[in-house]
Amino acid sequence: MTTQDRPGPAGSERGTTITDGTDRTDLPEDTVRDHDAWPAPLATAPLDATVEVPGSKSLTNRYLVLAALADSPGRLRSPLRSRDTLLMADALRALGTRVEDVPGSAGDWAVTPAPLHGPAEVECGLAGTVMRFLPALAALADGPVRFDGDAGARVRPMGPVLTALRSLGAGVEEHGTPGFLPFTVTPGAEVRGGEVEVDASGSSQFVSGLLLAAPRFADGLTIRHVGASLPSLPHIEMTVAVLRAAGVEVDDSEPAVWRVAPDPVAGRDVRVEPDLSNAAPFLCAALVAGGTVRVPGWPARTTQPGGLLPGILERMGASTRLDGDVLAVTGTGHVRGVDLDLHAAGELAPTLAAVATLADSPTRLRGIAHLRGHETDRLAALTAEITRLGGQAQETADGIVITPRPMHGATVRTYADHRMATAGALIGLAVPGVLVQDVATTAKTIPDFVGLWRGMLG
């Protein structure tokens, strides 16, 4: 069984809901807390490790979508194979695309596009890229496409995408709470593109999903963001970059407006960069435990938000060096508290919050209110779990403030969120007795996190 906790206030002991619908509020705390928990290993010596980080989830799923829309076959080399990307591949297969293993390769995929068809069913799991990228593709299919996912996915907002598709002429039937999974998208004769407004304050994925499908609309698409803020802008820049690399004309000269021409999408042979955000726990381990951790394949230039990590870690007390394509981070075990605006790289927040619990002064992480709508409410989850370990954390309107205090062992609840699991492992390097509930949730983006973590520790 897997748990789908939604965190309550800091330090609260809310019950755990099991995916079979059983309410576990009546069970003793120890029964819920320690079931299948993984003992996070302590670091007993400075680190000296090289970690091969799997490919970028964000790039893998963007490349898969564009390959499905292309005018010729393509190939993805070294893609990430994790739950999120396997869900994306299966969803595209359900829509008519052939996604096949390349014999003799290191996990490459060959993608052969075909007309998008329905009726079809898309299983989103807990993958935001699947649930938010593919509804726009469904509007281009020849029949209805039904979307559903895990219990945790059913509380992640989808309203801005559905509103945009309705305004473009697609039919949207919601089968539960309006603005959330499950729903069905039915293409209409009038779905030709044009201009659409979308409030992407809750997630940049709302814009990226429309951008990826835009070149296949007969009239192209102009997307205007109308919300108060626009988080994770590097992810939108990543989407624009992969579109342009595939031969699509994108005009983003006006702030918060993207104009995409109705261009063919070229089938390409591409290599996927390592996932720089997934490198974060390993690189931060050098800061926490001391020593050096190296990650090969680090790009000299990237649109991944994780590319900001070296500068952040230097502010927190590490030294960094890029030797060719190998990034080395060296720490002494001493961590400095910082004030960081992470609106462009919110996915780093759980990892940096974990490091901040071990710092010499308070840390404030700002610009990340949108994390309340991720796999779980990450701000509430971080506050609850840091408090559970004896630390001090307080939510703010747009982030979290962490004040270091002596911590003790306890079980970190992960709320089916991979980044909560890796945050628990990071704290466990320095705090004895930390257990991580459902560490297997890391398979969402790091298929063998436990093996890599143990290998890093030697």
Short mmCIF file of C-alpha atoms in Angstrom, two decimals:
data_model
loop_
_atom_site.label_atom_id
_atom_site.label_comp_id
_atom_site.label_asym_id
_atom_site.label_seq_id
_atom_site.Cartn_x
_atom_site.Cartn_y
_atom_site.Cartn_z
CA MET A 1 0.00 0.00 0.00
CA THR A 2 1.14 3.54 -0.60
CA THR A 3 0.11 6.55 1.41
CA GLN A 4 -1.42 9.76 0.12
CA ASP A 5 -0.97 12.04 3.13
CA ARG A 6 -1.88 15.67 2.80
CA PRO A 7 0.15 17.49 5.47
CA GLY A 8 -1.55 19.40 8.23
CA PRO A 9 -0.15 22.19 10.39
CA ALA A 10 3.40 21.91 11.62
CA GLY A 11 3.77 19.21 14.20
CA SER A 12 0.24 17.89 13.77
CA GLU A 13 -0.44 14.17 13.82
CA ARG A 14 -3.00 13.70 11.11
CA GLY A 15 -4.02 10.23 10.12
CA THR A 16 -2.82 8.57 6.97
CA THR A 17 -5.19 7.75 4.14
CA ILE A 18 -4.38 4.56 2.27
CA THR A 19 -5.10 4.39 -1.44
CA ASP A 20 -7.66 1.64 -0.91
CA GLY A 21 -9.77 4.24 0.89
CA THR A 22 -9.09 3.05 4.45
CA ASP A 23 -8.79 5.91 6.92
CA ARG A 24 -5.82 5.23 9.21
CA THR A 25 -6.57 7.93 11.81
CA ASP A 26 -7.50 5.16 14.26
CA LEU A 27 -4.14 3.39 14.09
CA PRO A 28 -1.36 3.95 16.62
CA GLU A 29 1.22 6.47 15.51
CA ASP A 30 4.01 3.85 15.50
CA THR A 31 2.00 1.63 13.11
CA VAL A 32 1.63 4.39 10.55
CA ARG A 33 5.04 5.95 11.10
CA ASP A 34 7.39 3.01 10.83
CA HIS A 35 5.70 0.83 8.23
CA ASP A 36 8.27 0.16 5.51
CA ALA A 37 10.44 3.06 6.65
CA TRP A 38 14.00 3.23 5.28
CA PRO A 39 16.84 4.00 7.72
CA ALA A 40 18.67 6.97 6.24
CA PRO A 41 22.41 6.27 6.56
CA LEU A 42 24.67 8.58 8.55
CA ALA A 43 27.77 9.99 6.91
CA THR A 44 30.70 8.78 9.01
CA ALA A 45 33.47 10.40 6.98
CA PRO A 46 33.89 13.16 4.38
CA LEU A 47 32.58 12.13 0.99
CA ASP A 48 34.60 11.40 -2.14
CA ALA A 49 32.21 10.22 -4.82
CA THR A 50 31.18 10.54 -8.43
CA VAL A 51 27.44 10.12 -9.05
CA GLU A 52 25.99 9.42 -12.51
CA VAL A 53 22.64 11.20 -12.36
CA PRO A 54 19.87 9.92 -14.69
CA GLY A 55 18.47 12.06 -17.49
CA SER A 56 16.24 15.08 -17.00
CA LYS A 57 12.57 14.28 -16.47
CA SER A 58 11.57 17.73 -17.72
CA LEU A 59 13.52 17.37 -20.96
CA THR A 60 12.62 13.71 -21.50
CA ASN A 61 8.89 14.40 -21.34
CA ARG A 62 9.12 17.51 -23.52
CA TYR A 63 11.14 15.59 -26.13
CA LEU A 64 8.63 12.73 -26.05
CA VAL A 65 5.69 15.06 -26.69
CA LEU A 66 7.41 16.85 -29.56
CA ALA A 67 8.52 13.53 -31.07
CA ALA A 68 4.88 12.42 -31.04
CA LEU A 69 3.91 15.59 -32.93
CA ALA A 70 6.80 15.47 -35.40
CA ASP A 71 6.67 15.00 -39.16
CA SER A 72 9.18 12.11 -39.08
CA PRO A 73 10.53 9.52 -36.63
CA GLY A 74 12.90 10.55 -33.85
CA ARG A 75 15.17 9.08 -31.20
CA LEU A 76 15.78 9.96 -27.55
CA ARG A 77 19.21 8.97 -26.28
CA SER A 78 19.78 8.43 -22.55
CA PRO A 79 16.23 9.41 -21.56
CA LEU A 80 15.14 9.17 -17.98
CA ARG A 81 13.22 5.96 -17.37
CA SER A 82 11.20 6.59 -14.24
CA ARG A 83 7.55 6.44 -13.29
CA ASP A 84 6.79 9.90 -14.73
CA THR A 85 8.46 9.29 -18.08
CA LEU A 86 7.07 5.77 -18.43
CA LEU A 87 3.60 7.21 -17.81
CA MET A 88 4.24 9.77 -20.55
CA ALA A 89 5.40 7.09 -23.00
CA ASP A 90 2.35 4.95 -22.22
CA ALA A 91 0.02 7.93 -22.60
CA LEU A 92 1.45 8.77 -26.03
CA ARG A 93 1.10 5.11 -27.05
CA ALA A 94 -2.56 5.31 -26.01
CA LEU A 95 -2.93 8.27 -28.38
CA GLY A 96 -1.41 6.32 -31.30
CA THR A 97 2.33 7.09 -31.12
CA ARG A 98 4.86 4.26 -31.30
CA VAL A 99 7.44 4.52 -28.52
CA GLU A 100 9.83 1.57 -28.73
CA ASP A 101 13.07 0.48 -27.09
CA VAL A 102 16.12 0.67 -29.34
CA PRO A 103 17.84 -2.75 -29.29
CA GLY A 104 21.41 -2.69 -28.08
CA SER A 105 21.20 0.88 -26.78
CA ALA A 106 21.51 2.22 -23.25
CA GLY A 107 17.76 2.61 -22.87
CA ASP A 108 17.13 4.80 -25.92
CA TRP A 109 13.62 5.27 -27.28
CA ALA A 110 12.62 5.35 -30.95
CA VAL A 111 9.48 7.43 -31.49
CA THR A 112 7.30 7.09 -34.58
CA PRO A 113 4.54 9.69 -34.78
CA ALA A 114 1.04 8.91 -36.04
CA PRO A 115 -2.29 10.78 -36.12
CA LEU A 116 -3.56 11.30 -32.58
CA HIS A 117 -6.65 9.23 -31.95
CA GLY A 118 -9.47 8.63 -29.51
CA PRO A 119 -11.27 7.27 -27.70
CA ALA A 120 -8.34 6.79 -25.35
CA GLU A 121 -7.56 6.83 -21.66
CA VAL A 122 -4.53 8.55 -20.17
CA GLU A 123 -3.23 7.45 -16.76
CA CYS A 124 -1.40 10.42 -15.25
CA GLY A 125 -0.18 8.83 -12.03
CA LEU A 126 1.19 11.79 -10.07
CA ALA A 127 3.02 13.29 -13.07
CA GLY A 128 2.28 16.97 -13.56
CA THR A 129 3.86 16.90 -17.00
CA VAL A 130 1.43 14.19 -18.16
CA MET A 131 -1.72 15.73 -16.70
CA ARG A 132 -0.85 19.25 -17.88
CA PHE A 133 0.96 18.66 -21.19
CA LEU A 134 -1.36 16.13 -22.82
CA PRO A 135 -4.86 17.70 -22.60
CA ALA A 136 -3.86 20.13 -25.37
CA LEU A 137 -2.76 17.17 -27.51
CA ALA A 138 -6.11 15.53 -26.80
CA ALA A 139 -7.78 18.56 -28.38
CA LEU A 140 -5.97 17.59 -31.61
CA ALA A 141 -7.09 13.94 -31.53
CA ASP A 142 -9.98 12.43 -33.51
CA GLY A 143 -11.99 11.31 -30.49
CA PRO A 144 -12.47 11.80 -26.74
CA VAL A 145 -9.58 11.29 -24.33
CA ARG A 146 -10.21 10.63 -20.64
CA PHE A 147 -7.64 11.66 -18.02
CA ASP A 148 -7.27 10.37 -14.46
CA GLY A 149 -4.47 9.70 -12.00
CA ASP A 150 -3.45 8.89 -8.44
CA ALA A 151 -5.42 10.19 -5.49
CA GLY A 152 -2.74 12.84 -5.00
CA ALA A 153 -3.12 13.98 -8.61
CA ARG A 154 -6.83 14.58 -8.09
CA VAL A 155 -6.04 17.51 -5.80
CA ARG A 156 -3.58 19.21 -8.16
CA PRO A 157 -5.21 22.13 -9.98
CA MET A 158 -6.06 21.74 -13.67
CA GLY A 159 -8.59 24.56 -14.11
CA PRO A 160 -6.44 26.97 -16.15
CA VAL A 161 -5.70 24.32 -18.81
CA LEU A 162 -9.34 23.22 -19.05
CA THR A 163 -10.56 26.81 -19.31
CA ALA A 164 -8.06 27.49 -22.08
CA LEU A 165 -9.11 24.41 -24.06
CA ARG A 166 -12.79 25.35 -23.78
CA SER A 167 -11.99 28.82 -25.11
CA LEU A 168 -10.30 27.18 -28.11
CA GLY A 169 -13.43 25.16 -28.91
CA ALA A 170 -12.64 21.79 -27.32
CA GLY A 171 -15.21 19.98 -25.23
CA VAL A 172 -14.30 19.33 -21.59
CA GLU A 173 -16.41 17.10 -19.36
CA GLU A 174 -15.41 17.03 -15.69
CA HIS A 175 -16.25 13.86 -13.80
CA GLY A 176 -15.57 15.08 -10.27
CA THR A 177 -14.57 18.35 -8.64
CA PRO A 178 -14.48 21.10 -11.30
CA GLY A 179 -10.94 22.05 -12.24
CA PHE A 180 -9.39 18.73 -11.22
CA LEU A 181 -8.95 15.17 -12.46
CA PRO A 182 -10.74 13.14 -13.75
CA PHE A 183 -12.01 14.77 -16.95
CA THR A 184 -12.49 14.05 -20.66
CA VAL A 185 -11.32 16.26 -23.51
CA THR A 186 -13.24 15.98 -26.79
CA PRO A 187 -11.85 17.70 -29.89
CA GLY A 188 -14.16 19.96 -31.83
CA ALA A 189 -14.33 21.00 -35.47
CA GLU A 190 -13.53 24.57 -34.48
CA VAL A 191 -10.30 23.80 -32.62
CA ARG A 192 -7.93 25.72 -34.89
CA GLY A 193 -5.84 27.67 -32.39
CA GLY A 194 -5.78 31.46 -32.32
CA GLU A 195 -5.35 33.33 -29.05
CA VAL A 196 -5.86 32.11 -25.50
CA GLU A 197 -5.41 33.53 -22.01
CA VAL A 198 -4.19 31.38 -19.14
CA ASP A 199 -3.46 32.08 -15.49
CA ALA A 200 -0.23 30.18 -14.85
CA SER A 201 0.36 31.57 -11.36
CA GLY A 202 -0.05 28.05 -9.97
CA SER A 203 2.29 26.29 -12.41
CA SER A 204 4.41 27.10 -15.44
CA GLN A 205 3.25 23.72 -16.82
CA PHE A 206 -0.04 25.34 -17.85
CA VAL A 207 1.87 27.46 -20.37
CA SER A 208 4.29 24.72 -21.44
CA GLY A 209 1.48 22.27 -22.22
CA LEU A 210 -0.18 24.76 -24.58
CA LEU A 211 3.16 25.71 -26.14
CA LEU A 212 4.05 22.12 -26.99
CA ALA A 213 0.81 21.53 -28.89
CA ALA A 214 0.72 25.01 -30.43
CA PRO A 215 2.54 24.33 -33.74
CA ARG A 216 0.00 21.64 -34.64
CA PHE A 217 -2.99 23.99 -34.41
CA ALA A 218 -4.02 25.10 -37.91
CA ASP A 219 -3.79 28.79 -36.99
CA GLY A 220 -0.91 28.45 -34.52
CA LEU A 221 -1.40 29.79 -31.01
CA THR A 222 -0.82 32.97 -29.04
CA ILE A 223 -0.72 32.40 -25.29
CA ARG A 224 -1.11 35.26 -22.81
CA HIS A 225 -0.38 34.75 -19.14
CA VAL A 226 -2.87 36.83 -17.14
CA GLY A 227 -2.00 35.87 -13.56
CA ALA A 228 -0.30 37.86 -10.83
CA SER A 229 2.94 35.89 -10.97
CA LEU A 230 4.75 33.42 -13.22
CA PRO A 231 6.76 30.80 -11.31
CA SER A 232 9.49 28.57 -12.74
CA LEU A 233 10.08 30.71 -15.82
CA PRO A 234 13.16 28.61 -16.75
CA HIS A 235 10.82 25.69 -17.42
CA ILE A 236 8.91 27.79 -19.96
CA GLU A 237 12.21 28.89 -21.48
CA MET A 238 13.14 25.21 -21.70
CA THR A 239 9.91 24.52 -23.63
CA VAL A 240 10.58 27.40 -26.01
CA ALA A 241 14.14 26.16 -26.57
CA VAL A 242 13.10 22.60 -27.48
CA LEU A 243 10.42 23.95 -29.82
CA ARG A 244 12.92 26.16 -31.63
CA ALA A 245 15.40 23.29 -31.87
CA ALA A 246 12.65 21.31 -33.62
CA GLY A 247 12.20 24.07 -36.21
CA VAL A 248 9.19 25.82 -34.66
CA GLU A 249 8.98 29.61 -34.74
CA VAL A 250 8.26 31.06 -31.29
CA ASP A 251 8.06 34.80 -30.62
CA ASP A 252 8.50 35.54 -26.91
CA SER A 253 9.66 39.13 -27.29
CA GLU A 254 6.68 40.47 -25.32
CA PRO A 255 6.72 39.61 -21.59
CA ALA A 256 4.24 36.87 -20.62
CA VAL A 257 3.13 36.41 -24.24
CA TRP A 258 4.17 33.59 -26.58
CA ARG A 259 3.26 33.45 -30.28
CA VAL A 260 3.79 30.09 -31.96
CA ALA A 261 3.51 29.69 -35.73
CA PRO A 262 1.76 26.64 -37.27
CA ASP A 263 5.06 25.04 -38.24
CA PRO A 264 6.03 21.41 -38.87
CA VAL A 265 7.83 19.79 -35.94
CA ALA A 266 11.05 18.10 -37.04
CA GLY A 267 11.78 14.56 -35.94
CA ARG A 268 15.12 14.67 -34.15
CA ASP A 269 17.86 12.50 -32.69
CA VAL A 270 18.52 14.09 -29.28
CA ARG A 271 20.51 13.28 -26.17
CA VAL A 272 18.90 14.07 -22.82
CA GLU A 273 20.92 16.08 -20.29
CA PRO A 274 21.30 14.74 -16.73
CA ASP A 275 18.56 15.97 -14.40
CA LEU A 276 20.28 18.82 -12.59
CA SER A 277 17.57 19.14 -9.93
CA ASN A 278 17.91 15.44 -9.16
CA ALA A 279 21.64 16.03 -8.77
CA ALA A 280 20.85 18.47 -5.95
CA PRO A 281 20.60 15.98 -3.04
CA PHE A 282 23.93 14.40 -3.98
CA LEU A 283 25.75 17.70 -4.42
CA CYS A 284 24.22 19.07 -1.22
CA ALA A 285 25.49 15.97 0.58
CA ALA A 286 29.02 17.33 0.17
CA LEU A 287 27.94 20.52 1.93
CA VAL A 288 26.30 18.60 4.81
CA ALA A 289 28.88 15.82 5.31
CA GLY A 290 32.02 17.49 4.01
CA GLY A 291 34.18 16.20 1.19
CA THR A 292 33.56 16.27 -2.54
CA VAL A 293 30.79 14.96 -4.77
CA ARG A 294 31.13 15.09 -8.56
CA VAL A 295 28.39 14.88 -11.20
CA PRO A 296 29.51 14.24 -14.79
CA GLY A 297 27.59 15.47 -17.82
CA TRP A 298 26.94 18.92 -16.34
CA PRO A 299 26.14 21.25 -19.28
CA ALA A 300 28.01 24.49 -19.80
CA ARG A 301 24.65 26.10 -20.67
CA THR A 302 21.21 24.83 -19.76
CA THR A 303 17.57 25.83 -19.44
CA GLN A 304 17.13 23.53 -16.42
CA PRO A 305 16.41 25.41 -13.17
CA GLY A 306 18.93 23.11 -11.48
CA GLY A 307 21.63 25.01 -13.35
CA LEU A 308 21.35 27.66 -10.60
CA LEU A 309 22.55 25.18 -8.00
CA PRO A 310 26.33 25.87 -8.04
CA GLY A 311 25.85 29.55 -7.22
CA ILE A 312 23.36 28.73 -4.46
CA LEU A 313 25.65 26.17 -2.86
CA GLU A 314 28.56 28.62 -2.89
CA ARG A 315 26.39 31.07 -0.92
CA MET A 316 25.67 28.29 1.58
CA GLY A 317 29.37 27.56 2.15
CA ALA A 318 30.50 25.16 -0.57
CA SER A 319 33.10 25.58 -3.28
CA THR A 320 32.32 24.45 -6.82
CA ARG A 321 34.40 23.69 -9.87
CA LEU A 322 33.39 22.77 -13.42
CA ASP A 323 36.15 20.69 -15.02
CA GLY A 324 35.02 19.97 -18.58
CA ASP A 325 31.54 18.56 -18.03
CA VAL A 326 32.14 17.38 -14.45
CA LEU A 327 30.75 19.59 -11.68
CA ALA A 328 32.51 19.08 -8.34
CA VAL A 329 31.06 20.45 -5.10
CA THR A 330 33.24 20.49 -1.98
CA GLY A 331 32.06 21.23 1.53
CA THR A 332 33.44 21.26 5.06
CA GLY A 333 30.28 20.21 6.88
CA HIS A 334 29.61 23.84 7.85
CA VAL A 335 26.46 25.34 6.31
CA ARG A 336 25.57 29.04 6.16
CA GLY A 337 22.00 30.29 6.38
CA VAL A 338 20.80 32.33 3.39
CA ASP A 339 17.92 34.39 2.05
CA LEU A 340 16.98 32.98 -1.36
CA ASP A 341 14.37 33.94 -3.95
CA LEU A 342 13.60 30.58 -5.60
CA HIS A 343 10.71 31.62 -7.86
CA ALA A 344 12.75 30.44 -10.87
CA ALA A 345 13.80 27.14 -9.26
CA GLY A 346 11.15 26.13 -6.76
CA GLU A 347 11.85 22.42 -7.27
CA LEU A 348 15.14 22.93 -5.39
CA ALA A 349 13.31 24.18 -2.29
CA PRO A 350 12.81 20.84 -0.44
CA THR A 351 16.49 19.96 -0.85
CA LEU A 352 17.72 23.38 0.23
CA ALA A 353 15.28 23.42 3.14
CA ALA A 354 16.80 20.15 4.34
CA VAL A 355 20.30 21.65 4.18
CA ALA A 356 19.08 24.78 5.96
CA THR A 357 18.04 22.77 9.02
CA LEU A 358 21.77 22.13 9.58
CA ALA A 359 22.95 25.72 9.00
CA ASP A 360 24.54 28.19 11.41
CA SER A 361 21.75 30.77 11.07
CA PRO A 362 18.16 31.05 9.80
CA THR A 363 17.29 30.57 6.13
CA ARG A 364 14.42 32.18 4.26
CA LEU A 365 13.20 30.65 0.98
CA ARG A 366 10.95 33.05 -0.96
CA GLY A 367 8.93 33.14 -4.19
CA ILE A 368 7.65 29.58 -3.87
CA ALA A 369 3.97 29.88 -2.94
CA HIS A 370 3.19 27.72 -5.99
CA LEU A 371 4.77 24.71 -4.23
CA ARG A 372 1.48 24.35 -2.35
CA GLY A 373 0.08 22.81 -5.56
CA HIS A 374 2.82 20.26 -6.28
CA GLU A 375 2.79 16.51 -5.55
CA THR A 376 1.76 17.61 -2.08
CA ASP A 377 1.58 21.00 -0.37
CA ARG A 378 5.35 21.11 -0.08
CA LEU A 379 5.48 24.12 2.21
CA ALA A 380 3.15 22.49 4.74
CA ALA A 381 4.93 19.15 4.34
CA LEU A 382 8.38 20.65 4.93
CA THR A 383 7.14 22.58 7.96
CA ALA A 384 5.53 19.47 9.44
CA GLU A 385 8.50 17.16 8.89
CA ILE A 386 11.22 19.59 10.01
CA THR A 387 9.17 20.15 13.18
CA ARG A 388 8.76 16.38 13.62
CA LEU A 389 12.58 16.08 13.67
CA GLY A 390 12.90 18.79 16.33
CA GLY A 391 13.72 21.65 13.98
CA GLN A 392 11.91 24.94 13.63
CA ALA A 393 10.14 25.96 10.41
CA GLN A 394 7.40 28.46 9.70
CA GLU A 395 5.41 28.98 6.52
CA THR A 396 5.15 32.48 5.09
CA ALA A 397 2.82 33.78 2.39
CA ASP A 398 5.29 32.86 -0.34
CA GLY A 399 7.76 30.49 1.26
CA ILE A 400 9.28 29.14 4.45
CA VAL A 401 11.66 30.31 7.18
CA ILE A 402 13.89 27.69 8.81
CA THR A 403 15.63 28.37 12.12
CA PRO A 404 18.20 25.70 13.00
CA ARG A 405 17.70 23.81 16.25
CA PRO A 406 19.18 20.54 17.55
CA MET A 407 17.31 17.72 15.83
CA HIS A 408 16.61 14.10 16.70
CA GLY A 409 15.70 10.93 14.89
CA ALA A 410 12.11 10.35 13.75
CA THR A 411 10.27 9.08 10.70
CA VAL A 412 9.97 11.58 7.86
CA ARG A 413 6.67 11.29 6.06
CA THR A 414 6.97 11.77 2.32
CA TYR A 415 3.34 12.29 1.21
CA ALA A 416 4.03 10.37 -2.03
CA ASP A 417 6.46 13.19 -2.93
CA HIS A 418 9.91 12.20 -4.24
CA ARG A 419 11.57 15.42 -3.13
CA MET A 420 10.35 14.99 0.45
CA ALA A 421 12.02 11.56 0.46
CA THR A 422 15.36 12.88 -0.75
CA ALA A 423 15.14 15.77 1.74
CA GLY A 424 14.76 13.22 4.55
CA ALA A 425 17.80 11.28 3.32
CA LEU A 426 19.86 14.46 3.30
CA ILE A 427 19.02 15.34 6.90
CA GLY A 428 19.75 11.74 7.85
CA LEU A 429 23.39 12.21 6.83
CA ALA A 430 23.89 14.34 9.94
CA VAL A 431 21.06 13.34 12.31
CA PRO A 432 21.07 9.78 13.71
CA GLY A 433 17.87 7.76 13.65
CA VAL A 434 16.12 9.38 10.68
CA LEU A 435 13.75 7.01 8.90
CA VAL A 436 12.18 7.83 5.53
CA GLN A 437 8.67 6.58 4.90
CA ASP A 438 8.00 5.22 1.39
CA VAL A 439 11.45 5.95 0.00
CA ALA A 440 10.31 4.09 -3.13
CA THR A 441 8.45 7.24 -4.15
CA THR A 442 11.84 8.51 -5.41
CA ALA A 443 11.30 6.21 -8.44
CA LYS A 444 9.15 9.02 -9.82
CA THR A 445 12.35 10.62 -11.11
CA ILE A 446 15.34 8.63 -9.74
CA PRO A 447 14.80 4.90 -10.40
CA ASP A 448 17.57 3.72 -8.03
CA PHE A 449 17.91 6.52 -5.51
CA VAL A 450 18.76 4.22 -2.60
CA GLY A 451 21.48 2.47 -4.60
CA LEU A 452 23.00 5.76 -5.74
CA TRP A 453 22.86 7.18 -2.20
CA ARG A 454 24.58 4.15 -0.69
CA GLY A 455 27.14 4.19 -3.48
CA MET A 456 27.91 7.85 -2.76
CA LEU A 457 28.60 6.93 0.88
CA GLY A 458 30.87 4.10 -0.18
#
